[in-house]
Structure formats: C-alpha cells, structure tokens
Short mmCIF file of C-alpha atoms in Angstrom, two decimals:
data_model
loop_
_atom_site.label_atom_id
_atom_site.label_comp_id
_atom_site.label_asym_id
_atom_site.label_seq_id
_atom_site.Cartn_x
_atom_site.Cartn_y
_atom_site.Cartn_z
CA UNK V 1 18.15 -31.58 3.47
CA UNK V 2 16.15 -33.17 0.85
CA UNK V 3 18.29 -34.73 -2.07
CA UNK V 4 15.82 -33.11 -4.24
CA UNK V 5 16.99 -29.80 -2.15
CA UNK V 6 20.14 -30.09 -3.08
CA UNK V 7 19.71 -31.05 -6.58
CA UNK V 8 18.06 -27.78 -6.89
CA UNK V 9 20.35 -25.63 -4.94
CA UNK V 10 22.74 -26.23 -7.32
CA UNK V 11 21.40 -25.42 -10.06
CA UNK V 12 20.10 -22.71 -8.58
CA UNK V 13 23.59 -21.39 -7.20
CA UNK V 14 25.17 -21.82 -10.56
CA UNK V 15 22.36 -19.00 -12.41
CA UNK V 16 22.11 -16.37 -8.97
CA UNK V 17 25.95 -17.23 -7.51
CA UNK V 18 26.69 -18.21 -4.31
CA UNK V 19 25.35 -14.64 -3.49
CA UNK V 20 22.39 -15.11 -4.45
CA UNK V 21 21.01 -18.07 -2.89
CA UNK V 22 20.32 -18.50 1.08
CA UNK V 23 19.52 -21.70 2.84
CA UNK V 24 17.59 -22.60 5.70
CA UNK V 25 18.79 -20.54 8.94
CA UNK V 26 20.61 -18.20 6.27
CA UNK V 27 16.78 -17.32 5.32
CA UNK V 28 15.09 -17.62 9.15
CA UNK V 29 17.53 -14.88 9.83
CA UNK V 30 16.35 -12.45 7.88
CA UNK V 31 13.40 -9.74 9.11
CA UNK V 32 10.22 -11.11 7.71
CA UNK V 33 8.48 -8.02 7.12
CA UNK V 34 5.24 -7.91 7.86
CA UNK V 35 3.56 -11.33 8.11
CA UNK V 36 5.50 -14.48 10.15
CA UNK V 37 5.17 -16.58 7.36
CA UNK V 38 6.77 -14.64 4.50
CA UNK V 39 10.23 -16.39 5.51
CA UNK V 40 8.93 -20.10 5.75
CA UNK V 41 10.18 -21.29 2.99
CA UNK V 42 13.90 -23.57 3.08
CA UNK V 43 14.91 -21.97 0.03
CA UNK V 44 15.73 -17.89 -1.11
CA UNK V 45 16.82 -17.13 -4.77
CA UNK V 46 18.17 -13.92 -5.58
CA UNK V 47 18.77 -13.06 -9.46
CA UNK V 48 20.36 -9.79 -10.08
CA UNK V 49 18.50 -9.60 -13.75
CA UNK V 50 15.48 -10.59 -15.90
CA UNK V 51 17.76 -13.04 -17.67
CA UNK V 52 18.34 -15.04 -14.33
CA UNK V 53 15.18 -14.39 -13.03
CA UNK V 54 14.24 -16.45 -16.38
CA UNK V 55 16.10 -19.41 -15.63
CA UNK V 56 15.83 -19.41 -12.16
CA UNK V 57 11.76 -19.62 -13.33
CA UNK V 58 12.74 -22.26 -15.77
CA UNK V 59 14.69 -24.54 -13.33
CA UNK V 60 11.75 -24.28 -10.60
CA UNK V 61 9.25 -25.13 -13.19
CA UNK V 62 11.60 -28.12 -14.62
CA UNK V 63 11.31 -29.43 -11.17
CA UNK V 64 7.80 -28.99 -9.75
CA UNK V 65 8.65 -26.63 -7.07
CA UNK V 66 6.71 -23.46 -6.34
CA UNK V 67 7.83 -19.55 -6.66
CA UNK V 68 6.70 -17.04 -4.17
CA UNK V 69 8.00 -13.52 -4.93
CA UNK V 70 9.17 -10.71 -3.01
CA UNK V 71 9.98 -7.35 -2.50
CA UNK V 72 10.44 -5.30 0.65
CA UNK V 73 7.84 -7.29 2.72
CA UNK V 74 6.05 -4.67 3.29
CA UNK V 75 2.82 -5.98 2.61
CA UNK V 76 0.20 -6.42 5.03
CA UNK V 77 -2.06 -9.68 3.61
CA UNK V 78 0.43 -12.09 3.21
CA UNK V 79 0.93 -12.30 -0.39
CA UNK V 80 4.03 -12.89 -0.11
CA UNK V 81 3.61 -15.83 2.63
CA UNK V 82 5.76 -18.89 2.18
CA UNK V 83 5.50 -22.35 2.81
CA UNK V 84 8.56 -24.66 3.32
CA UNK V 85 8.61 -26.88 -0.07
CA UNK V 86 8.47 -23.34 -1.63
CA UNK V 87 10.89 -21.55 -2.68
CA UNK V 88 11.28 -17.46 -2.32
CA UNK V 89 12.44 -15.66 -5.22
CA UNK V 90 13.54 -11.99 -3.59
CA UNK V 91 13.81 -9.44 -5.92
CA UNK V 92 16.10 -6.67 -3.77
CA UNK V 93 19.19 -7.75 -6.15
CA UNK V 94 17.04 -6.39 -8.72
CA UNK V 95 17.52 -2.35 -7.77
CA UNK V 96 18.55 -0.78 -10.94
CA UNK V 97 17.62 2.58 -12.32
CA UNK V 98 17.83 2.04 -16.09
CA UNK V 99 16.76 5.30 -17.44
CA UNK V 100 15.29 8.58 -16.47
CA UNK V 101 13.67 10.98 -19.77
CA UNK V 102 12.94 14.04 -18.32
CA UNK V 103 11.13 15.35 -21.83
CA UNK V 104 8.96 12.65 -20.82
CA UNK V 105 8.25 12.27 -17.85
CA UNK V 106 9.75 8.85 -17.07
CA UNK V 107 11.50 6.46 -15.66
CA UNK V 108 12.88 2.68 -16.39
CA UNK V 109 13.48 0.11 -12.88
CA UNK V 110 14.14 -3.33 -11.94
CA UNK V 111 11.49 -4.45 -9.69
CA UNK V 112 13.81 -4.17 -6.53
CA UNK V 113 14.05 -0.55 -6.46
CA UNK V 114 12.47 0.83 -3.81
CA UNK V 115 10.03 4.17 -3.58
CA UNK V 116 12.32 6.38 -1.35
CA UNK V 117 14.64 5.58 -4.29
CA UNK V 118 12.95 6.46 -7.08
CA UNK V 119 11.48 9.58 -5.99
CA UNK V 120 15.56 10.43 -5.01
CA UNK V 121 16.53 9.81 -8.46
CA UNK V 122 13.49 11.76 -10.19
CA UNK V 123 14.06 14.70 -7.57
CA UNK V 124 16.77 15.27 -9.89
CA UNK V 125 15.41 16.23 -12.63
CA UNK V 126 12.64 17.89 -10.87
CA UNK V 127 10.06 15.08 -10.96
CA UNK V 128 8.67 12.76 -8.52
CA UNK V 129 6.54 9.83 -8.43
CA UNK V 130 3.00 10.07 -8.05
CA UNK V 131 1.99 7.27 -5.18
CA UNK V 132 3.29 8.02 -1.66
CA UNK V 133 2.80 5.52 1.02
CA UNK V 134 4.51 5.42 4.96
CA UNK V 135 6.36 2.53 3.55
CA UNK V 136 8.09 4.15 1.12
CA UNK V 137 11.89 3.22 2.09
CA UNK V 138 10.79 -0.33 2.09
CA UNK V 139 8.35 -0.42 -0.96
CA UNK V 140 9.50 -2.03 -4.12
CA UNK V 141 8.48 -0.95 -7.40
CA UNK V 142 7.35 -5.32 -7.80
CA UNK V 143 5.15 -4.68 -4.61
CA UNK V 144 4.28 -1.49 -5.84
CA UNK V 145 2.78 -3.02 -9.20
CA UNK V 146 1.99 -6.44 -7.74
CA UNK V 147 -0.62 -4.97 -4.98
CA UNK V 148 -1.51 -1.87 -7.22
CA UNK V 149 -0.49 0.45 -4.38
CA UNK V 150 -2.47 4.11 -3.36
CA UNK V 151 -1.53 6.18 -1.13
CA UNK V 152 -1.59 9.73 -0.10
CA UNK V 153 -2.36 10.50 -3.64
CA UNK V 154 -4.33 8.50 -4.91
CA UNK V 155 -7.46 10.69 -5.07
CA UNK V 156 -4.56 13.26 -7.22
CA UNK V 157 -2.50 10.83 -9.96
CA UNK V 158 -4.77 7.51 -9.12
CA UNK V 159 -3.11 4.58 -8.05
CA UNK V 160 -0.14 2.38 -9.19
CA UNK V 161 -1.77 0.95 -12.17
CA UNK V 162 -2.27 4.46 -13.39
CA UNK V 163 1.37 5.04 -13.58
CA UNK V 164 2.64 2.24 -15.27
CA UNK V 165 3.34 2.43 -19.45
CA UNK V 166 5.43 -0.43 -19.42
CA UNK V 167 5.44 -3.67 -17.71
CA UNK V 168 8.10 -6.96 -18.31
CA UNK V 169 6.98 -9.78 -16.16
CA UNK V 170 8.40 -13.62 -16.08
CA UNK V 171 5.80 -15.71 -16.83
CA UNK V 172 5.44 -19.42 -14.64
CA UNK V 173 7.36 -21.32 -17.86
CA UNK V 174 10.19 -18.93 -17.88
CA UNK V 175 9.17 -17.05 -21.06
CA UNK V 176 9.79 -13.20 -20.12
CA UNK V 177 6.59 -11.05 -21.22
CA UNK V 178 8.01 -7.40 -22.71
CA UNK V 179 6.47 -4.96 -23.06
CA UNK V 180 8.41 -1.68 -21.77
CA UNK V 181 6.69 1.08 -23.91
CA UNK V 182 7.03 4.28 -22.78
CA UNK V 183 4.33 5.66 -25.02
CA UNK V 184 1.56 7.84 -23.28
CA UNK V 185 -0.55 6.81 -26.44
CA UNK V 186 -0.07 3.51 -27.57
CA UNK V 187 -3.37 1.85 -29.17
CA UNK V 188 -2.23 -1.65 -30.30
CA UNK V 189 -4.20 -4.28 -29.05
CA UNK V 190 -5.01 -5.63 -25.70
CA UNK V 191 -3.17 -3.76 -22.67
CA UNK V 192 -1.82 -7.26 -21.23
CA UNK V 193 0.23 -5.33 -18.79
CA UNK V 194 -2.64 -4.29 -16.51
CA UNK V 195 -3.17 -8.63 -16.49
CA UNK V 196 -0.59 -8.40 -14.44
CA UNK V 197 -0.99 -4.84 -11.88
CA UNK V 198 -2.72 -6.37 -8.65
CA UNK V 199 -2.13 -9.98 -9.32
CA UNK V 200 0.33 -10.39 -6.49
CA UNK V 201 2.99 -12.27 -8.51
CA UNK V 202 -0.01 -15.40 -9.40
CA UNK V 203 0.13 -14.61 -13.63
CA UNK V 204 3.69 -13.91 -13.44
CA UNK V 205 6.77 -12.10 -11.57
CA UNK V 206 7.54 -8.59 -12.07
CA UNK V 207 11.29 -7.55 -13.17
CA UNK V 208 11.34 -4.43 -14.80
CA UNK V 209 8.66 -1.71 -15.28
CA UNK V 210 8.85 2.05 -16.64
CA UNK V 211 6.71 4.23 -14.57
CA UNK V 212 5.30 7.44 -15.45
CA UNK V 213 6.40 10.59 -13.79
CA UNK V 214 4.87 13.86 -12.45
CA UNK V 215 6.73 17.65 -11.71
CA UNK V 216 7.92 17.90 -8.57
CA UNK V 217 6.08 19.25 -5.80
CA UNK V 218 7.15 20.63 -2.27
CA UNK V 219 4.68 21.18 0.65
CA UNK V 220 4.29 24.86 1.78
CA UNK V 221 1.64 24.40 4.47
CA UNK V 222 1.09 21.49 6.65
CA UNK V 223 -2.63 21.72 9.00
CA UNK V 224 -4.09 19.50 12.21
CA UNK V 225 -7.41 20.17 11.66
CA UNK V 226 -10.11 19.27 14.71
CA UNK V 227 -13.87 18.24 14.00
CA UNK V 228 -16.59 17.78 15.15
CA UNK V 229 -17.65 15.56 12.91
CA UNK V 230 -17.11 14.41 8.96
CA UNK V 231 -19.59 16.83 7.68
CA UNK V 232 -17.94 19.37 8.80
CA UNK V 233 -14.45 17.51 7.60
CA UNK V 234 -15.98 16.72 3.72
CA UNK V 235 -16.57 20.67 3.70
CA UNK V 236 -13.70 21.89 4.12
CA UNK V 237 -12.36 19.27 2.01
CA UNK V 238 -14.64 20.78 -0.83
CA UNK V 239 -13.44 24.49 0.06
CA UNK V 240 -9.81 23.08 -0.70
CA UNK V 241 -10.41 21.07 -3.56
CA UNK V 242 -12.28 24.46 -5.26
CA UNK V 243 -9.44 26.55 -4.09
CA UNK V 244 -6.40 24.68 -4.56
CA UNK V 245 -7.18 21.40 -6.50
CA UNK V 246 -3.45 21.42 -7.91
CA UNK V 247 -2.03 21.89 -5.42
CA UNK V 248 -3.87 20.13 -2.45
CA UNK V 249 -1.03 16.88 -1.68
CA UNK V 250 -3.03 15.13 0.80
CA UNK V 251 -6.15 15.01 3.06
CA UNK V 252 -5.77 11.96 5.72
CA UNK V 253 -8.38 11.51 8.39
CA UNK V 254 -7.47 10.51 11.44
CA UNK V 255 -10.54 9.13 13.68
CA UNK V 256 -10.15 10.59 18.16
CA UNK V 257 -8.73 6.68 19.06
CA UNK V 258 -6.33 6.31 16.72
CA UNK V 259 -4.87 9.90 17.11
CA UNK V 260 -4.11 9.16 20.79
CA UNK V 261 -2.95 6.42 20.38
CA UNK V 262 -0.21 7.53 18.05
CA UNK V 263 -0.20 10.72 20.42
CA UNK V 264 0.65 8.34 23.63
CA UNK V 265 3.60 6.51 21.82
CA UNK V 266 5.09 9.70 21.17
CA UNK V 267 6.09 12.20 24.12
CA UNK V 268 6.65 15.12 21.85
CA UNK V 269 3.12 14.22 20.24
CA UNK V 270 2.35 15.47 23.70
CA UNK V 271 0.27 18.93 22.15
CA UNK V 272 -1.17 17.88 18.47
CA UNK V 273 -4.53 15.87 19.64
CA UNK V 274 -7.11 17.66 19.94
CA UNK V 275 -8.60 16.02 23.22
CA UNK V 276 -12.84 16.93 23.01
CA UNK V 277 -12.76 16.67 19.22
CA UNK V 278 -13.65 12.82 17.76
CA UNK V 279 -11.64 13.51 15.20
CA UNK V 280 -9.08 15.18 12.80
CA UNK V 281 -7.43 16.01 9.44
CA UNK V 282 -3.68 16.37 8.18
CA UNK V 283 -4.20 18.35 5.03
CA UNK V 284 -1.02 19.53 3.22
CA UNK V 285 -0.88 21.99 0.16
CA UNK V 286 2.25 22.63 -1.94
CA UNK V 287 3.91 25.47 -2.94
CA UNK V 288 3.46 28.01 -5.62
CA UNK V 289 5.53 30.58 -6.62
CA UNK V 290 3.49 33.11 -7.56
CA UNK V 291 1.48 32.87 -3.78
CA UNK V 292 1.72 31.97 -0.35
CA UNK V 293 -0.22 29.36 0.14
CA UNK V 294 0.42 28.82 3.88
CA UNK V 295 -1.17 32.76 3.65
CA UNK V 296 -4.01 31.18 1.61
CA UNK V 297 -4.19 27.65 3.98
CA UNK V 298 -4.26 29.93 7.32
CA UNK V 299 -7.22 32.43 5.82
CA UNK V 300 -9.09 29.12 4.41
CA UNK V 301 -9.20 27.63 7.83
CA UNK V 302 -10.35 31.33 9.39
CA UNK V 303 -13.72 30.78 7.45
CA UNK V 304 -13.84 27.54 7.74
CA UNK V 305 -13.78 28.81 12.08
CA UNK V 306 -15.61 31.63 11.54
CA UNK V 307 -18.56 29.03 9.72
CA UNK V 308 -18.30 26.88 13.10
CA UNK V 309 -17.43 24.06 10.77
CA UNK V 310 -13.21 24.11 12.60
CA UNK V 311 -13.16 23.78 16.27
CA UNK V 312 -9.27 24.14 16.13
CA UNK V 313 -6.50 23.68 14.56
CA UNK V 314 -2.55 23.55 14.17
CA UNK V 315 -0.53 25.13 11.16
CA UNK V 316 2.80 23.93 11.49
CA UNK V 317 5.31 26.29 11.66
CA UNK V 318 8.17 24.70 11.60
CA UNK V 319 9.90 21.61 9.38
CA UNK V 320 9.62 19.93 12.88
CA UNK V 321 6.24 20.35 13.74
CA UNK V 322 5.24 19.51 10.15
CA UNK V 323 7.53 15.70 10.26
CA UNK V 324 5.58 15.61 13.66
CA UNK V 325 2.01 16.19 12.09
CA UNK V 326 2.77 13.53 10.14
CA UNK V 327 4.02 10.84 12.39
CA UNK V 328 0.69 11.61 13.90
CA UNK V 329 -0.76 10.03 10.93
CA UNK V 330 1.96 7.77 9.62
CA UNK V 331 2.65 5.16 12.67
CA UNK V 332 -0.15 2.58 12.72
CA UNK V 333 2.26 0.28 14.34
CA UNK V 334 2.22 2.37 17.64
CA UNK V 335 -2.02 0.28 17.84
CA UNK V 336 0.48 -2.10 18.18
CA UNK V 337 1.60 -1.52 22.13
CA UNK V 338 -2.83 -1.52 22.61
CA UNK V 339 -3.34 -4.83 23.35
CA UNK V 340 -1.36 -9.00 22.82
CA UNK V 341 -3.33 -9.59 20.14
CA UNK V 342 -4.23 -6.80 16.31
CA UNK V 343 -6.10 -7.30 13.60
CA UNK V 344 -5.48 -4.95 10.36
CA UNK V 345 -8.34 -4.11 7.14
CA UNK V 346 -8.69 -2.00 4.32
CA UNK V 347 -11.68 -0.83 2.79
CA UNK V 348 -12.55 1.13 0.77
CA UNK V 349 -16.51 2.83 0.25
CA UNK V 350 -18.12 6.46 -1.26
CA UNK V 351 -17.00 9.31 0.46
CA UNK V 352 -20.43 10.23 1.44
CA UNK V 353 -21.74 6.49 3.12
CA UNK V 354 -17.89 7.13 5.59
CA UNK V 355 -19.67 8.76 8.87
CA UNK V 356 -22.20 6.41 8.52
CA UNK V 357 -20.09 3.57 8.25
CA UNK V 358 -17.27 4.09 11.09
CA UNK V 359 -20.68 4.65 13.39
CA UNK V 360 -22.39 1.74 12.48
CA UNK V 361 -18.65 -0.22 12.99
CA UNK V 362 -17.71 1.51 16.78
CA UNK V 363 -21.55 0.55 17.23
CA UNK V 364 -21.33 -3.18 16.26
CA UNK V 365 -18.09 -3.66 18.40
CA UNK V 366 -19.18 -2.32 21.10
CA UNK V 367 -21.93 -4.74 20.92
CA UNK V 368 -19.86 -7.80 19.93
CA UNK V 369 -16.41 -7.42 22.99
CA UNK V 370 -16.16 -3.91 24.12
CA UNK V 371 -13.09 -4.99 25.61
CA UNK V 372 -11.60 -5.01 21.95
CA UNK V 373 -10.01 -1.48 20.78
CA UNK V 374 -10.89 -0.20 17.40
CA UNK V 375 -8.79 2.09 15.10
CA UNK V 376 -9.96 4.14 12.77
CA UNK V 377 -7.70 6.20 10.04
CA UNK V 378 -7.76 6.60 6.22
CA UNK V 379 -7.57 8.84 2.69
CA UNK V 380 -10.56 11.13 3.10
CA UNK V 381 -10.86 12.06 -0.78
CA UNK V 382 -10.67 8.33 -2.44
CA UNK V 383 -12.65 6.74 0.69
CA UNK V 384 -10.16 4.49 1.84
CA UNK V 385 -10.25 3.20 5.63
CA UNK V 386 -8.25 1.46 7.34
CA UNK V 387 -9.86 -0.03 10.68
CA UNK V 388 -7.00 -1.81 13.47
CA UNK V 389 -8.43 -3.49 16.37
CA UNK V 390 -6.57 -4.72 19.46
CA UNK V 391 -7.11 -6.37 22.26
CA UNK V 392 -5.43 -8.45 25.13
CA UNK V 393 -7.51 -11.48 24.40
CA UNK V 394 -6.86 -13.81 21.15
CA UNK V 395 -8.16 -12.30 17.52
CA UNK V 396 -8.13 -14.79 15.29
CA UNK V 397 -10.51 -17.28 16.75
CA UNK V 398 -12.62 -14.95 16.37
CA UNK V 399 -12.38 -13.81 12.83
CA UNK V 400 -14.93 -14.96 11.09
CA UNK V 401 -16.92 -13.25 13.54
CA UNK V 402 -15.29 -9.50 13.03
CA UNK V 403 -14.34 -9.74 9.51
CA UNK V 404 -18.37 -9.65 9.30
CA UNK V 405 -19.04 -6.71 11.55
CA UNK V 406 -16.35 -5.10 9.02
CA UNK V 407 -16.87 -6.91 5.77
CA UNK V 408 -21.09 -7.20 5.11
CA UNK V 409 -22.69 -3.46 5.57
CA UNK V 410 -19.89 -2.56 2.48
CA UNK V 411 -22.10 -4.22 -0.53
CA UNK V 412 -25.36 -1.87 0.77
CA UNK V 413 -23.49 0.95 -0.18
CA UNK V 414 -21.01 -0.15 -2.67
CA UNK V 415 -17.48 -0.50 -1.20
CA UNK V 416 -14.89 -2.92 -1.07
CA UNK V 417 -13.36 -5.23 1.07
CA UNK V 418 -9.84 -4.47 0.08
CA UNK V 419 -8.63 -0.86 -1.63
CA UNK V 420 -5.07 -0.75 -1.31
CA UNK V 421 -3.63 -3.98 0.14
CA UNK V 422 -4.53 -6.89 -1.76
CA UNK V 423 -5.70 -9.76 -1.20
CA UNK V 424 -2.98 -12.58 -0.64
CA UNK V 425 -4.39 -15.09 2.15
CA UNK V 426 -5.74 -12.72 4.45
CA UNK V 427 -8.62 -12.22 2.49
CA UNK V 428 -8.66 -14.80 0.01
CA UNK V 429 -11.58 -16.37 1.62
CA UNK V 430 -13.26 -12.71 2.45
CA UNK V 431 -13.22 -12.59 -1.91
CA UNK V 432 -15.11 -16.02 -2.81
CA UNK V 433 -17.38 -15.38 0.06
CA UNK V 434 -18.46 -11.64 -1.02
CA UNK V 435 -17.16 -11.12 -4.38
CA UNK V 436 -19.23 -11.64 -7.29
CA UNK V 437 -19.39 -15.04 -8.87
CA UNK V 438 -18.91 -14.72 -12.31
CA UNK V 439 -15.38 -12.17 -11.92
CA UNK V 440 -14.42 -15.25 -9.30
CA UNK V 441 -14.77 -18.09 -12.38
CA UNK V 442 -12.88 -15.15 -14.87
CA UNK V 443 -9.92 -14.62 -12.31
CA UNK V 444 -9.47 -18.18 -12.46
CA UNK V 445 -9.92 -18.62 -15.70
CA UNK V 446 -7.34 -16.05 -16.45
CA UNK V 447 -5.27 -17.66 -13.98
CA UNK V 448 -5.44 -21.08 -15.47
CA UNK V 449 -4.72 -19.78 -18.85
CA UNK V 450 -0.88 -18.39 -17.50
CA UNK V 451 -0.54 -20.86 -14.37
CA UNK V 452 -2.61 -23.91 -15.05
CA UNK V 453 -0.29 -25.74 -12.11
CA UNK V 454 -0.25 -23.45 -9.80
CA UNK V 455 3.13 -22.80 -9.33
CA UNK V 456 3.15 -19.13 -9.01
CA UNK V 457 2.49 -17.41 -5.78
CA UNK V 458 0.13 -20.66 -4.70
CA UNK V 459 -2.57 -20.00 -2.71
CA UNK V 460 -3.06 -16.72 -2.92
CA UNK V 461 -5.77 -14.34 -4.56
CA UNK V 462 -7.43 -16.57 -6.38
CA UNK V 463 -7.47 -21.15 -7.05
#
C-alpha cells in the first residue's frame, strides 16, 4: 500500500468509521454491477450521512484525490467506472427515508434509498413514485437523479427531472448545496438543482432529495399484442390513449428477435411469443373502481382485431401470467446467452421515425456483418429504443463502425444518442463527435466553474 493511501485511509476511517471503509480485496470482492471497471479503485468509503459525505469530499480534495460516486451500480454507460487511484464514494449506507408528506404527496430520502424502497413506503399512503424501471430493486435515488432515469412511465409522468422538487448535493470542495424545497411553486431565481440532475456526479454528489409522488395505480389488465407492423401498433396506441390515457400504465414494444430470445431463456414463456408477428406490444391499464378495465381493454382489442390491426393477443388471466408477460419484456440479460460478446445502446427518436429507423438499422447490420444478432425493444410512446447486439466474434474492436451505424441516422430525424442511460465513459466520445459544439463548450464551462480540477467523477460526460 502506498504511503499516501495509508494516510488517506486513516483519515477516511476517522470520518466514516471502520465499517465505512473498504480497501483492496475488500473492494474487489463486491459485485461490480454492470461495468467491469466499477470496482477498479483501491479504496471505497461509505459515509452514513451528508455531514460525513462533505467531510470525505473535503479530505480527498485536500489530498488531491478524485472521487467516483456510486449507488446501485445498475448503470449501463460506465458512469460509475473507477481507476486504481480514485476513491469510490458508495452512498448505499445513506439509505434513510427522512419524511413522507401525504398531503403534499412528497417524500424526502437520502441518496442510497432504492426505487423499490420508495414505493414500499409510498404505498402505505396510497402513493407511488412516477418513475419505474426494471432495475427497481437495486437502482438508488442518487443514481436515478444523476442519470435522469426515464423508465416505463416517462410518457405519463416525465423523467426523473420532473419528479425532483428539492435537492441536496456536496460540491467538489466539500461545500453542501442545500435546496431541499418541497414546494410545487417556487420561483425564486435560477433553479440550480437542475444542474445536478443528469450530470452523473460530475458537478456534485447528490446526498438527499425531495421527490414528487403520484396517486398509486394498480394494474387492472395486462396484454401482449402481436402485430404485423409498427403502423398498426401506433394506431392501437392512439385508440388506447384516447380511451384510457389517465389509466394507461405502459406501452412497451418488442421486435420479434428480442421476444424470441427472452422466450428461449425461459421455458415457462413458450406460449407467449407470436411466431409470425414481426413485433409485439406489452400494454397495461390501471384499475378504476367505476369501470371494468379488463373488459374495456378486451373490447378495444376486439375492435382492433376486426379492423385488421391486431394479428393475435393474450390478455393476462392471472397474476402469474401478468408476471410472465413482464418477464418477456424485462429480462434483457437473456441477450448475454446469444453470443460471447455483447454491446448495448439506448437512443431516442420522434415516434413517427421509429419504424423506418429500425428497418434501416436491420438492413445496415445485415450488410455490415450478418453474424451479429440485433435485438430491439423499447418504450414506444416516448420513442426510446434499446438496441442490443450479440456475436461470437469480438465487437469492441469494431465499436466505431457499429456506433456509426446506430448514431449517424439520428440527426436527420431529430434523435438523440442517449435517451435515459446517460453518457458516462461509453458514450463520451460519441457525444463529442455528434453533439452540438456550442452546447458542449457551455457544459465544459459549467463543469470548470463547479469543479475546475475535475476531481468529481473524472473522465465522464465532458472534459
């Protein structure tokens, strides 16, 4: 162990206690999550509250050590990746629900609280958080805010940015920025908390937040629809939106190769995939005391079938069948069984452009290398596609060419190279290549203002 490491470890232990510091193999033995370099650092410190977090940042700043904040390690772009000389700041011990206000429909939580824990607390008050995603059991508030997570219900409630009323963050010098405002209306100057939302810990480490809640909605009916094309899917969505917008919980789209991939990984899903349908939709509507929503959904789908929009459908008849339909959508890890090498991308497009983009993408990969398996699924109503590749030959050595196939068509249709996953290290070069130069320059200037030495999450988002 280097002498400066020993000095720093002693100081960090004094701040966070022995239970709050891990070194060397104690770090390596932890689960690294979705990026192999997440635990590359030699030192991890886990403060228990904002005061300890501020002291940790001050200590590391004094010794010139860079910090990498980490939550549930469910991110997919390497925003939590660390280097040996970094100090990991794990926020998992900061997992206290500070307050829940039924009347204002808000919850105040520390950064290490998971999405599942928020909803468990909120449901006791008949409320829930407006953001939902497959990694709900591990994703933490600090990560959701730092990545501006989207998820399944962004078309209803917006992304995480729209759910944050107040925020507390520790700046690069250890100063605590406090704006734990719980008011819906507060027009008192610049909304500075927005700087930290989506910044991936490069401007400050989120320590606490006040979040907006919404009335809880229980699923009343869930269906899997088989479609001939996306045109038909968009017409069905239009009808669903017109008839049940306030009760529409999810509209997820799965192209056939993705659905078959997940089906093959789970024997219990054998009867859930429509073999002759190029794509499927998962739709879910909420319970309503005044309406039989299951019957309403079935009536709407019968009409779509009569009009030739729907090839086939399954309406869940039990809780088990509903869980299986959602497993078909959410087990994207099944792609890992399709080849020795995988890549994952996350893009956004205007909804009318989705069909042409996917068709062109499929053709482009057939021409580029037909052995690469392409899997596409996503959130239909907000135009967010997840693109996963699998192959038995290495993909990273062809990353630039693959990236170009996926990203270059986006500009012509007003798309974005990251919809909800963020930038991290994986998309940093692409952002520099395809991003607007003036916007990137302003982002760099803001970072220089708040962290001139680049000690907070170095190497991420923008230099």
